[in-house]
Amino acid sequence: MKSLDLRRAELLSRKVALTARIAQISDEFETHEAKDWAEMATEREGDEVLQDLGDAARTELRMIEAALARMDDGEYGYCVSCGEPIAEERLDLLPATPFCRDHAARH
């Protein structure tokens, strides 16, 4: 069983990595200098992929921030729907999850 401090450290580390990824994606959007239609089409496809990656990173970042808030409130590791403890194995795989296995399937 991991300690709360270790889980917090892991979440904070992931938060730093996601923040850096979001910054890199923003920088990439700013460096486009397409010259012709073919290059512009290729850039547009790349932009869609970057946008999806950025959206996923922002979603995960919000989940991490919510998990850190639950830690501060003493509610981390308990399902926000039913209040039952979240299985340790589930927290190992998804440390920011707010739901137990049963309630995750419903959301």
mmCIF file of N, CA, C and O in Angstrom:
data_model
loop_
_atom_site.group_PDB
_atom_site.id
_atom_site.type_symbol
_atom_site.label_atom_id
_atom_site.label_comp_id
_atom_site.label_asym_id
_atom_site.label_seq_id
_atom_site.Cartn_x
_atom_site.Cartn_y
_atom_site.Cartn_z
ATOM 1 N N MET A 1 0.836 -1.177 0.000
ATOM 2 C CA MET A 1 0.000 0.000 0.000
ATOM 3 C C MET A 1 0.884 1.246 0.000
ATOM 4 O O MET A 1 1.747 1.418 0.856
ATOM 5 N N LYS A 2 0.677 2.097 -0.995
ATOM 6 C CA LYS A 2 1.475 3.315 -1.099
ATOM 7 C C LYS A 2 0.981 4.353 -0.102
ATOM 8 O O LYS A 2 -0.214 4.481 0.140
ATOM 9 N N SER A 3 1.926 5.113 0.412
ATOM 10 C CA SER A 3 1.551 6.171 1.345
ATOM 11 C C SER A 3 0.935 7.340 0.573
ATOM 12 O O SER A 3 1.147 7.501 -0.636
ATOM 13 N N LEU A 4 0.198 8.150 1.288
ATOM 14 C CA LEU A 4 -0.414 9.330 0.687
ATOM 15 C C LEU A 4 0.661 10.280 0.163
ATOM 16 O O LEU A 4 0.509 10.872 -0.913
ATOM 17 N N ASP A 5 1.761 10.394 0.879
ATOM 18 C CA ASP A 5 2.856 11.270 0.443
ATOM 19 C C ASP A 5 3.454 10.794 -0.875
ATOM 20 O O ASP A 5 3.767 11.612 -1.751
ATOM 21 N N LEU A 6 3.605 9.474 -1.020
ATOM 22 C CA LEU A 6 4.141 8.933 -2.269
ATOM 23 C C LEU A 6 3.160 9.175 -3.416
ATOM 24 O O LEU A 6 3.561 9.575 -4.509
ATOM 25 N N ARG A 7 1.884 8.953 -3.179
ATOM 26 C CA ARG A 7 0.883 9.209 -4.224
ATOM 27 C C ARG A 7 0.873 10.691 -4.601
ATOM 28 O O ARG A 7 0.771 11.041 -5.760
ATOM 29 N N ARG A 8 0.968 11.569 -3.597
ATOM 30 C CA ARG A 8 1.000 13.007 -3.877
ATOM 31 C C ARG A 8 2.214 13.358 -4.748
ATOM 32 O O ARG A 8 2.103 14.094 -5.718
ATOM 33 N N ALA A 9 3.365 12.795 -4.399
ATOM 34 C CA ALA A 9 4.584 13.057 -5.170
ATOM 35 C C ALA A 9 4.425 12.585 -6.613
ATOM 36 O O ALA A 9 4.850 13.274 -7.555
ATOM 37 N N GLU A 10 3.822 11.418 -6.805
ATOM 38 C CA GLU A 10 3.595 10.903 -8.161
ATOM 39 C C GLU A 10 2.648 11.813 -8.945
ATOM 40 O O GLU A 10 2.879 12.094 -10.120
ATOM 41 N N LEU A 11 1.583 12.263 -8.294
ATOM 42 C CA LEU A 11 0.635 13.161 -8.970
ATOM 43 C C LEU A 11 1.289 14.498 -9.308
ATOM 44 O O LEU A 11 1.082 15.040 -10.405
ATOM 45 N N LEU A 12 2.087 15.025 -8.392
ATOM 46 C CA LEU A 12 2.765 16.295 -8.660
ATOM 47 C C LEU A 12 3.769 16.157 -9.800
ATOM 48 O O LEU A 12 3.894 17.058 -10.642
ATOM 49 N N SER A 13 4.467 15.034 -9.858
ATOM 50 C CA SER A 13 5.407 14.782 -10.944
ATOM 51 C C SER A 13 4.676 14.718 -12.288
ATOM 52 O O SER A 13 5.126 15.294 -13.285
ATOM 53 N N ARG A 14 3.563 14.028 -12.297
ATOM 54 C CA ARG A 14 2.765 13.936 -13.530
ATOM 55 C C ARG A 14 2.219 15.299 -13.923
ATOM 56 O O ARG A 14 2.165 15.634 -15.103
ATOM 57 N N LYS A 15 1.847 16.100 -12.941
ATOM 58 C CA LYS A 15 1.341 17.451 -13.210
ATOM 59 C C LYS A 15 2.409 18.304 -13.902
ATOM 60 O O LYS A 15 2.123 19.016 -14.861
ATOM 61 N N VAL A 16 3.642 18.198 -13.419
ATOM 62 C CA VAL A 16 4.748 18.933 -14.037
ATOM 63 C C VAL A 16 4.938 18.481 -15.488
ATOM 64 O O VAL A 16 5.100 19.303 -16.396
ATOM 65 N N ALA A 17 4.903 17.174 -15.719
ATOM 66 C CA ALA A 17 5.083 16.644 -17.080
ATOM 67 C C ALA A 17 3.957 17.106 -18.001
ATOM 68 O O ALA A 17 4.208 17.489 -19.156
ATOM 69 N N LEU A 18 2.733 17.095 -17.515
ATOM 70 C CA LEU A 18 1.603 17.532 -18.347
ATOM 71 C C LEU A 18 1.666 19.020 -18.647
ATOM 72 O O LEU A 18 1.375 19.455 -19.763
ATOM 73 N N THR A 19 2.063 19.805 -17.669
ATOM 74 C CA THR A 19 2.194 21.246 -17.872
ATOM 75 C C THR A 19 3.246 21.530 -18.942
ATOM 76 O O THR A 19 3.049 22.377 -19.811
ATOM 77 N N ALA A 20 4.343 20.794 -18.905
ATOM 78 C CA ALA A 20 5.392 20.951 -19.918
ATOM 79 C C ALA A 20 4.874 20.530 -21.291
ATOM 80 O O ALA A 20 5.152 21.195 -22.295
ATOM 81 N N ARG A 21 4.115 19.447 -21.352
ATOM 82 C CA ARG A 21 3.558 18.987 -22.628
ATOM 83 C C ARG A 21 2.611 20.036 -23.217
ATOM 84 O O ARG A 21 2.666 20.328 -24.405
ATOM 85 N N ILE A 22 1.772 20.601 -22.384
ATOM 86 C CA ILE A 22 0.833 21.625 -22.853
ATOM 87 C C ILE A 22 1.596 22.837 -23.389
ATOM 88 O O ILE A 22 1.242 23.398 -24.425
ATOM 89 N N ALA A 23 2.664 23.226 -22.709
ATOM 90 C CA ALA A 23 3.490 24.348 -23.163
ATOM 91 C C ALA A 23 4.145 24.032 -24.507
ATOM 92 O O ALA A 23 4.187 24.885 -25.402
ATOM 93 N N GLN A 24 4.628 22.797 -24.672
ATOM 94 C CA GLN A 24 5.241 22.403 -25.945
ATOM 95 C C GLN A 24 4.222 22.449 -27.081
ATOM 96 O O GLN A 24 4.534 22.884 -28.194
ATOM 97 N N ILE A 25 3.027 22.005 -26.812
ATOM 98 C CA ILE A 25 1.979 22.017 -27.833
ATOM 99 C C ILE A 25 1.645 23.448 -28.214
ATOM 100 O O ILE A 25 1.521 23.771 -29.401
ATOM 101 N N SER A 26 1.536 24.324 -27.229
ATOM 102 C CA SER A 26 1.260 25.738 -27.513
ATOM 103 C C SER A 26 2.374 26.346 -28.354
ATOM 104 O O SER A 26 2.102 27.088 -29.302
ATOM 105 N N ASP A 27 3.613 26.023 -28.007
ATOM 106 C CA ASP A 27 4.756 26.524 -28.783
ATOM 107 C C ASP A 27 4.699 26.026 -30.222
ATOM 108 O O ASP A 27 5.010 26.765 -31.156
ATOM 109 N N GLU A 28 4.316 24.777 -30.401
ATOM 110 C CA GLU A 28 4.248 24.196 -31.746
ATOM 111 C C GLU A 28 3.224 24.935 -32.604
ATOM 112 O O GLU A 28 3.465 25.203 -33.778
ATOM 113 N N PHE A 29 2.101 25.278 -32.030
ATOM 114 C CA PHE A 29 1.077 26.026 -32.776
ATOM 115 C C PHE A 29 1.610 27.373 -33.248
ATOM 116 O O PHE A 29 1.255 27.852 -34.310
ATOM 117 N N GLU A 30 2.469 27.978 -32.466
ATOM 118 C CA GLU A 30 2.987 29.312 -32.779
ATOM 119 C C GLU A 30 4.100 29.301 -33.822
ATOM 120 O O GLU A 30 4.441 30.347 -34.353
ATOM 121 N N THR A 31 4.655 28.139 -34.146
ATOM 122 C CA THR A 31 5.801 28.093 -35.054
ATOM 123 C C THR A 31 5.434 27.748 -36.493
ATOM 124 O O THR A 31 6.326 27.572 -37.316
ATOM 125 N N HIS A 32 4.158 27.641 -36.798
ATOM 126 C CA HIS A 32 3.762 27.272 -38.157
ATOM 127 C C HIS A 32 4.070 28.390 -39.147
ATOM 128 O O HIS A 32 3.762 29.546 -38.916
ATOM 129 N N GLU A 33 4.667 27.985 -40.260
ATOM 130 C CA GLU A 33 4.987 28.926 -41.332
ATOM 131 C C GLU A 33 4.776 28.259 -42.680
ATOM 132 O O GLU A 33 5.663 28.233 -43.527
ATOM 133 N N ALA A 34 3.595 27.733 -42.909
ATOM 134 C CA ALA A 34 3.303 27.033 -44.165
ATOM 135 C C ALA A 34 3.421 27.992 -45.345
ATOM 136 O O ALA A 34 2.972 29.124 -45.290
ATOM 137 N N LYS A 35 3.993 27.473 -46.426
ATOM 138 C CA LYS A 35 4.223 28.291 -47.614
ATOM 139 C C LYS A 35 3.193 28.028 -48.717
ATOM 140 O O LYS A 35 2.835 28.918 -49.448
ATOM 141 N N ASP A 36 2.749 26.784 -48.841
ATOM 142 C CA ASP A 36 1.804 26.477 -49.921
ATOM 143 C C ASP A 36 0.651 25.639 -49.376
ATOM 144 O O ASP A 36 0.619 25.269 -48.216
ATOM 145 N N TRP A 37 -0.305 25.334 -50.271
ATOM 146 C CA TRP A 37 -1.500 24.607 -49.859
ATOM 147 C C TRP A 37 -1.188 23.226 -49.298
ATOM 148 O O TRP A 37 -1.783 22.802 -48.309
ATOM 149 N N ALA A 38 -0.274 22.520 -49.905
ATOM 150 C CA ALA A 38 0.075 21.178 -49.435
ATOM 151 C C ALA A 38 0.649 21.229 -48.021
ATOM 152 O O ALA A 38 0.287 20.430 -47.155
ATOM 153 N N GLU A 39 1.543 22.178 -47.790
ATOM 154 C CA GLU A 39 2.115 22.333 -46.458
ATOM 155 C C GLU A 39 1.041 22.748 -45.449
ATOM 156 O O GLU A 39 1.036 22.277 -44.310
ATOM 157 N N MET A 40 0.140 23.610 -45.872
ATOM 158 C CA MET A 40 -0.927 24.056 -44.980
ATOM 159 C C MET A 40 -1.847 22.893 -44.612
ATOM 160 O O MET A 40 -2.284 22.770 -43.459
ATOM 161 N N ALA A 41 -2.144 22.019 -45.592
ATOM 162 C CA ALA A 41 -2.993 20.857 -45.311
ATOM 163 C C ALA A 41 -2.312 19.912 -44.327
ATOM 164 O O ALA A 41 -2.947 19.390 -43.399
ATOM 165 N N THR A 42 -1.022 19.692 -44.529
ATOM 166 C CA THR A 42 -0.261 18.837 -43.622
ATOM 167 C C THR A 42 -0.225 19.434 -42.215
ATOM 168 O O THR A 42 -0.401 18.721 -41.217
ATOM 169 N N GLU A 43 -0.015 20.745 -42.133
ATOM 170 C CA GLU A 43 -0.013 21.412 -40.836
ATOM 171 C C GLU A 43 -1.370 21.297 -40.158
ATOM 172 O O GLU A 43 -1.452 21.075 -38.953
ATOM 173 N N ARG A 44 -2.436 21.434 -40.921
ATOM 174 C CA ARG A 44 -3.782 21.354 -40.346
ATOM 175 C C ARG A 44 -4.014 19.974 -39.740
ATOM 176 O O ARG A 44 -4.572 19.857 -38.648
ATOM 177 N N GLU A 45 -3.597 18.918 -40.430
ATOM 178 C CA GLU A 45 -3.734 17.570 -39.886
ATOM 179 C C GLU A 45 -2.925 17.425 -38.597
ATOM 180 O O GLU A 45 -3.394 16.851 -37.615
ATOM 181 N N GLY A 46 -1.722 17.945 -38.629
ATOM 182 C CA GLY A 46 -0.879 17.905 -37.433
ATOM 183 C C GLY A 46 -1.486 18.701 -36.291
ATOM 184 O O GLY A 46 -1.422 18.295 -35.123
ATOM 185 N N ASP A 47 -2.097 19.832 -36.630
ATOM 186 C CA ASP A 47 -2.738 20.657 -35.612
ATOM 187 C C ASP A 47 -3.889 19.924 -34.937
ATOM 188 O O ASP A 47 -4.099 20.059 -33.728
ATOM 189 N N GLU A 48 -4.631 19.142 -35.703
ATOM 190 C CA GLU A 48 -5.741 18.387 -35.118
ATOM 191 C C GLU A 48 -5.230 17.356 -34.119
ATOM 192 O O GLU A 48 -5.800 17.179 -33.044
ATOM 193 N N VAL A 49 -4.144 16.706 -34.466
ATOM 194 C CA VAL A 49 -3.539 15.728 -33.558
ATOM 195 C C VAL A 49 -3.025 16.445 -32.308
ATOM 196 O O VAL A 49 -3.267 16.002 -31.178
ATOM 197 N N LEU A 50 -2.336 17.570 -32.505
ATOM 198 C CA LEU A 50 -1.824 18.330 -31.368
ATOM 199 C C LEU A 50 -2.967 18.813 -30.475
ATOM 200 O O LEU A 50 -2.862 18.784 -29.249
ATOM 201 N N GLN A 51 -4.049 19.255 -31.085
ATOM 202 C CA GLN A 51 -5.199 19.723 -30.316
ATOM 203 C C GLN A 51 -5.757 18.598 -29.453
ATOM 204 O O GLN A 51 -6.066 18.797 -28.281
ATOM 205 N N ASP A 52 -5.879 17.407 -30.027
ATOM 206 C CA ASP A 52 -6.378 16.257 -29.269
ATOM 207 C C ASP A 52 -5.438 15.912 -28.107
ATOM 208 O O ASP A 52 -5.897 15.620 -26.993
ATOM 209 N N LEU A 53 -4.140 15.945 -28.371
ATOM 210 C CA LEU A 53 -3.166 15.670 -27.310
ATOM 211 C C LEU A 53 -3.246 16.721 -26.213
ATOM 212 O O LEU A 53 -3.186 16.394 -25.020
ATOM 213 N N GLY A 54 -3.382 17.970 -26.607
ATOM 214 C CA GLY A 54 -3.505 19.050 -25.627
ATOM 215 C C GLY A 54 -4.771 18.925 -24.798
ATOM 216 O O GLY A 54 -4.750 19.126 -23.578
ATOM 217 N N ASP A 55 -5.879 18.586 -25.461
ATOM 218 C CA ASP A 55 -7.145 18.404 -24.738
ATOM 219 C C ASP A 55 -7.029 17.273 -23.720
ATOM 220 O O ASP A 55 -7.490 17.400 -22.581
ATOM 221 N N ALA A 56 -6.416 16.167 -24.131
ATOM 222 C CA ALA A 56 -6.244 15.027 -23.223
ATOM 223 C C ALA A 56 -5.357 15.411 -22.038
ATOM 224 O O ALA A 56 -5.644 15.045 -20.886
ATOM 225 N N ALA A 57 -4.299 16.163 -22.299
ATOM 226 C CA ALA A 57 -3.400 16.593 -21.226
ATOM 227 C C ALA A 57 -4.122 17.529 -20.262
ATOM 228 O O ALA A 57 -3.973 17.409 -19.038
ATOM 229 N N ARG A 58 -4.919 18.457 -20.789
ATOM 230 C CA ARG A 58 -5.663 19.372 -19.916
ATOM 231 C C ARG A 58 -6.708 18.624 -19.069
ATOM 232 O O ARG A 58 -6.900 18.941 -17.896
ATOM 233 N N THR A 59 -7.354 17.629 -19.661
ATOM 234 C CA THR A 59 -8.317 16.826 -18.913
ATOM 235 C C THR A 59 -7.628 16.079 -17.773
ATOM 236 O O THR A 59 -8.104 16.079 -16.637
ATOM 237 N N GLU A 60 -6.501 15.450 -18.077
ATOM 238 C CA GLU A 60 -5.767 14.722 -17.041
ATOM 239 C C GLU A 60 -5.261 15.675 -15.964
ATOM 240 O O GLU A 60 -5.292 15.359 -14.766
ATOM 241 N N LEU A 61 -4.832 16.856 -16.368
ATOM 242 C CA LEU A 61 -4.351 17.851 -15.416
ATOM 243 C C LEU A 61 -5.473 18.261 -14.452
ATOM 244 O O LEU A 61 -5.251 18.361 -13.236
ATOM 245 N N ARG A 62 -6.676 18.459 -14.978
ATOM 246 C CA ARG A 62 -7.820 18.789 -14.111
ATOM 247 C C ARG A 62 -8.109 17.647 -13.134
ATOM 248 O O ARG A 62 -8.413 17.894 -11.959
ATOM 249 N N MET A 63 -7.998 16.424 -13.605
ATOM 250 C CA MET A 63 -8.226 15.269 -12.729
ATOM 251 C C MET A 63 -7.177 15.217 -11.614
ATOM 252 O O MET A 63 -7.497 14.915 -10.460
ATOM 253 N N ILE A 64 -5.936 15.512 -11.956
ATOM 254 C CA ILE A 64 -4.858 15.506 -10.963
ATOM 255 C C ILE A 64 -5.089 16.604 -9.934
ATOM 256 O O ILE A 64 -4.948 16.383 -8.725
ATOM 257 N N GLU A 65 -5.457 17.789 -10.405
ATOM 258 C CA GLU A 65 -5.709 18.889 -9.469
ATOM 259 C C GLU A 65 -6.858 18.551 -8.527
ATOM 260 O O GLU A 65 -6.811 18.853 -7.331
ATOM 261 N N ALA A 66 -7.897 17.889 -9.041
ATOM 262 C CA ALA A 66 -9.018 17.472 -8.199
ATOM 263 C C ALA A 66 -8.569 16.415 -7.190
ATOM 264 O O ALA A 66 -8.978 16.447 -6.019
ATOM 265 N N ALA A 67 -7.707 15.488 -7.616
ATOM 266 C CA ALA A 67 -7.203 14.456 -6.705
ATOM 267 C C ALA A 67 -6.359 15.089 -5.598
ATOM 268 O O ALA A 67 -6.469 14.696 -4.426
ATOM 269 N N LEU A 68 -5.538 16.061 -5.959
ATOM 270 C CA LEU A 68 -4.730 16.752 -4.945
ATOM 271 C C LEU A 68 -5.628 17.489 -3.952
ATOM 272 O O LEU A 68 -5.346 17.501 -2.744
ATOM 273 N N ALA A 69 -6.716 18.071 -4.433
ATOM 274 C CA ALA A 69 -7.663 18.747 -3.540
ATOM 275 C C ALA A 69 -8.333 17.736 -2.608
ATOM 276 O O ALA A 69 -8.521 18.017 -1.410
ATOM 277 N N ARG A 70 -8.666 16.553 -3.141
ATOM 278 C CA ARG A 70 -9.247 15.514 -2.292
ATOM 279 C C ARG A 70 -8.247 15.067 -1.224
ATOM 280 O O ARG A 70 -8.625 14.780 -0.080
ATOM 281 N N MET A 71 -6.962 15.026 -1.581
ATOM 282 C CA MET A 71 -5.930 14.692 -0.595
ATOM 283 C C MET A 71 -5.927 15.730 0.524
ATOM 284 O O MET A 71 -5.883 15.386 1.706
ATOM 285 N N ASP A 72 -5.970 17.002 0.136
ATOM 286 C CA ASP A 72 -5.958 18.081 1.124
ATOM 287 C C ASP A 72 -7.178 18.014 2.038
ATOM 288 O O ASP A 72 -7.102 18.367 3.218
ATOM 289 N N ASP A 73 -8.293 17.549 1.489
ATOM 290 C CA ASP A 73 -9.540 17.464 2.253
ATOM 291 C C ASP A 73 -9.689 16.142 3.011
ATOM 292 O O ASP A 73 -10.699 15.917 3.681
ATOM 293 N N GLY A 74 -8.717 15.238 2.850
ATOM 294 C CA GLY A 74 -8.792 13.944 3.518
ATOM 295 C C GLY A 74 -9.772 12.986 2.862
ATOM 296 O O GLY A 74 -10.203 12.009 3.482
ATOM 297 N N GLU A 75 -10.121 13.233 1.608
ATOM 298 C CA GLU A 75 -11.105 12.414 0.909
ATOM 299 C C GLU A 75 -10.505 11.574 -0.216
ATOM 300 O O GLU A 75 -11.230 10.865 -0.907
ATOM 301 N N TYR A 76 -9.195 11.642 -0.393
ATOM 302 C CA TYR A 76 -8.547 10.886 -1.460
ATOM 303 C C TYR A 76 -8.631 9.397 -1.172
ATOM 304 O O TYR A 76 -8.477 8.949 -0.044
ATOM 305 N N GLY A 77 -8.885 8.625 -2.220
ATOM 306 C CA GLY A 77 -8.938 7.175 -2.080
ATOM 307 C C GLY A 77 -10.333 6.656 -1.786
ATOM 308 O O GLY A 77 -10.518 5.458 -1.633
ATOM 309 N N TYR A 78 -11.284 7.569 -1.734
ATOM 310 C CA TYR A 78 -12.679 7.187 -1.512
ATOM 311 C C TYR A 78 -13.509 7.642 -2.709
ATOM 312 O O TYR A 78 -13.329 8.755 -3.216
ATOM 313 N N CYS A 79 -14.410 6.808 -3.141
ATOM 314 C CA CYS A 79 -15.264 7.103 -4.294
ATOM 315 C C CYS A 79 -16.132 8.321 -3.997
ATOM 316 O O CYS A 79 -16.770 8.399 -2.943
ATOM 317 N N VAL A 80 -16.157 9.262 -4.929
ATOM 318 C CA VAL A 80 -16.966 10.468 -4.738
ATOM 319 C C VAL A 80 -18.455 10.179 -4.894
ATOM 320 O O VAL A 80 -19.280 10.990 -4.493
ATOM 321 N N SER A 81 -18.812 9.034 -5.451
ATOM 322 C CA SER A 81 -20.219 8.671 -5.613
ATOM 323 C C SER A 81 -20.777 7.925 -4.402
ATOM 324 O O SER A 81 -21.845 8.260 -3.905
ATOM 325 N N CYS A 82 -20.044 6.904 -3.946
ATOM 326 C CA CYS A 82 -20.589 6.058 -2.871
ATOM 327 C C CYS A 82 -19.842 6.195 -1.550
ATOM 328 O O CYS A 82 -20.316 5.730 -0.524
ATOM 329 N N GLY A 83 -18.660 6.800 -1.571
ATOM 330 C CA GLY A 83 -17.890 6.987 -0.351
ATOM 331 C C GLY A 83 -17.083 5.777 0.079
ATOM 332 O O GLY A 83 -16.356 5.827 1.074
ATOM 333 N N GLU A 84 -17.176 4.689 -0.673
ATOM 334 C CA GLU A 84 -16.417 3.483 -0.350
ATOM 335 C C GLU A 84 -14.962 3.649 -0.797
ATOM 336 O O GLU A 84 -14.667 4.389 -1.731
ATOM 337 N N PRO A 85 -14.044 2.940 -0.133
ATOM 338 C CA PRO A 85 -12.638 3.021 -0.546
ATOM 339 C C PRO A 85 -12.450 2.531 -1.986
ATOM 340 O O PRO A 85 -13.100 1.578 -2.421
ATOM 341 N N ILE A 86 -11.572 3.207 -2.699
ATOM 342 C CA ILE A 86 -11.191 2.789 -4.052
ATOM 343 C C ILE A 86 -10.083 1.753 -3.895
ATOM 344 O O ILE A 86 -9.150 1.947 -3.104
ATOM 345 N N ALA A 87 -10.178 0.663 -4.637
ATOM 346 C CA ALA A 87 -9.186 -0.411 -4.536
ATOM 347 C C ALA A 87 -7.779 0.126 -4.807
ATOM 348 O O ALA A 87 -7.568 0.933 -5.716
ATOM 349 N N GLU A 88 -6.848 -0.333 -4.012
ATOM 350 C CA GLU A 88 -5.449 0.078 -4.138
ATOM 351 C C GLU A 88 -4.921 -0.188 -5.554
ATOM 352 O O GLU A 88 -4.205 0.638 -6.117
ATOM 353 N N GLU A 89 -5.300 -1.315 -6.126
ATOM 354 C CA GLU A 89 -4.862 -1.657 -7.481
ATOM 355 C C GLU A 89 -5.370 -0.631 -8.497
ATOM 356 O O GLU A 89 -4.684 -0.293 -9.446
ATOM 357 N N ARG A 90 -6.601 -0.158 -8.300
ATOM 358 C CA ARG A 90 -7.171 0.846 -9.198
ATOM 359 C C ARG A 90 -6.413 2.170 -9.062
ATOM 360 O O ARG A 90 -6.114 2.835 -10.047
ATOM 361 N N LEU A 91 -6.085 2.540 -7.830
ATOM 362 C CA LEU A 91 -5.324 3.772 -7.613
ATOM 363 C C LEU A 91 -3.909 3.658 -8.181
ATOM 364 O O LEU A 91 -3.342 4.656 -8.621
ATOM 365 N N ASP A 92 -3.363 2.443 -8.171
ATOM 366 C CA ASP A 92 -2.039 2.249 -8.776
ATOM 367 C C ASP A 92 -2.086 2.542 -10.280
ATOM 368 O O ASP A 92 -1.150 3.115 -10.829
ATOM 369 N N LEU A 93 -3.167 2.133 -10.930
ATOM 370 C CA LEU A 93 -3.304 2.340 -12.373
ATOM 371 C C LEU A 93 -3.777 3.739 -12.727
ATOM 372 O O LEU A 93 -3.343 4.325 -13.716
ATOM 373 N N LEU A 94 -4.705 4.263 -11.927
ATOM 374 C CA LEU A 94 -5.319 5.566 -12.192
ATOM 375 C C LEU A 94 -5.293 6.396 -10.912
ATOM 376 O O LEU A 94 -6.319 6.547 -10.240
ATOM 377 N N PRO A 95 -4.143 6.933 -10.544
ATOM 378 C CA PRO A 95 -4.022 7.599 -9.246
ATOM 379 C C PRO A 95 -4.938 8.815 -9.062
ATOM 380 O O PRO A 95 -5.218 9.199 -7.936
ATOM 381 N N ALA A 96 -5.428 9.394 -10.130
ATOM 382 C CA ALA A 96 -6.295 10.570 -10.007
ATOM 383 C C ALA A 96 -7.777 10.220 -10.066
ATOM 384 O O ALA A 96 -8.625 11.109 -10.010
ATOM 385 N N THR A 97 -8.105 8.939 -10.161
ATOM 386 C CA THR A 97 -9.508 8.562 -10.319
ATOM 387 C C THR A 97 -10.341 8.962 -9.103
ATOM 388 O O THR A 97 -9.922 8.770 -7.965
ATOM 389 N N PRO A 98 -11.539 9.501 -9.342
ATOM 390 C CA PRO A 98 -12.419 9.837 -8.231
ATOM 391 C C PRO A 98 -13.449 8.740 -7.941
ATOM 392 O O PRO A 98 -14.262 8.881 -7.040
ATOM 393 N N PHE A 99 -13.427 7.660 -8.740
ATOM 394 C CA PHE A 99 -14.469 6.651 -8.662
ATOM 395 C C PHE A 99 -13.923 5.257 -8.368
ATOM 396 O O PHE A 99 -12.855 4.884 -8.860
ATOM 397 N N CYS A 100 -14.723 4.486 -7.627
ATOM 398 C CA CYS A 100 -14.449 3.072 -7.492
ATOM 399 C C CYS A 100 -14.768 2.400 -8.823
ATOM 400 O O CYS A 100 -15.338 3.037 -9.718
ATOM 401 N N ARG A 101 -14.419 1.149 -8.962
ATOM 402 C CA ARG A 101 -14.632 0.437 -10.224
ATOM 403 C C ARG A 101 -16.092 0.438 -10.634
ATOM 404 O O ARG A 101 -16.429 0.676 -11.790
ATOM 405 N N ASP A 102 -16.978 0.188 -9.689
ATOM 406 C CA ASP A 102 -18.404 0.112 -10.012
ATOM 407 C C ASP A 102 -18.950 1.437 -10.517
ATOM 408 O O ASP A 102 -19.707 1.473 -11.487
ATOM 409 N N HIS A 103 -18.561 2.532 -9.883
ATOM 410 C CA HIS A 103 -19.094 3.827 -10.298
ATOM 411 C C HIS A 103 -18.371 4.399 -11.522
ATOM 412 O O HIS A 103 -18.956 5.201 -12.252
ATOM 413 N N ALA A 104 -17.150 3.978 -11.764
ATOM 414 C CA ALA A 104 -16.449 4.422 -12.972
ATOM 415 C C ALA A 104 -17.167 3.936 -14.213
ATOM 416 O O ALA A 104 -17.208 4.624 -15.235
ATOM 417 N N ALA A 105 -17.740 2.743 -14.138
ATOM 418 C CA ALA A 105 -18.457 2.176 -15.287
ATOM 419 C C ALA A 105 -19.705 2.981 -15.613
ATOM 420 O O ALA A 105 -20.181 2.957 -16.746
ATOM 421 N N ARG A 106 -20.219 3.706 -14.659
ATOM 422 C CA ARG A 106 -21.433 4.502 -14.855
ATOM 423 C C ARG A 106 -21.166 5.906 -15.376
ATOM 424 O O ARG A 106 -22.080 6.611 -15.778
ATOM 425 N N HIS A 107 -19.910 6.319 -15.305
ATOM 426 C CA HIS A 107 -19.568 7.691 -15.726
ATOM 427 C C HIS A 107 -18.819 7.703 -17.017
ATOM 428 O O HIS A 107 -18.161 6.963 -17.475
#
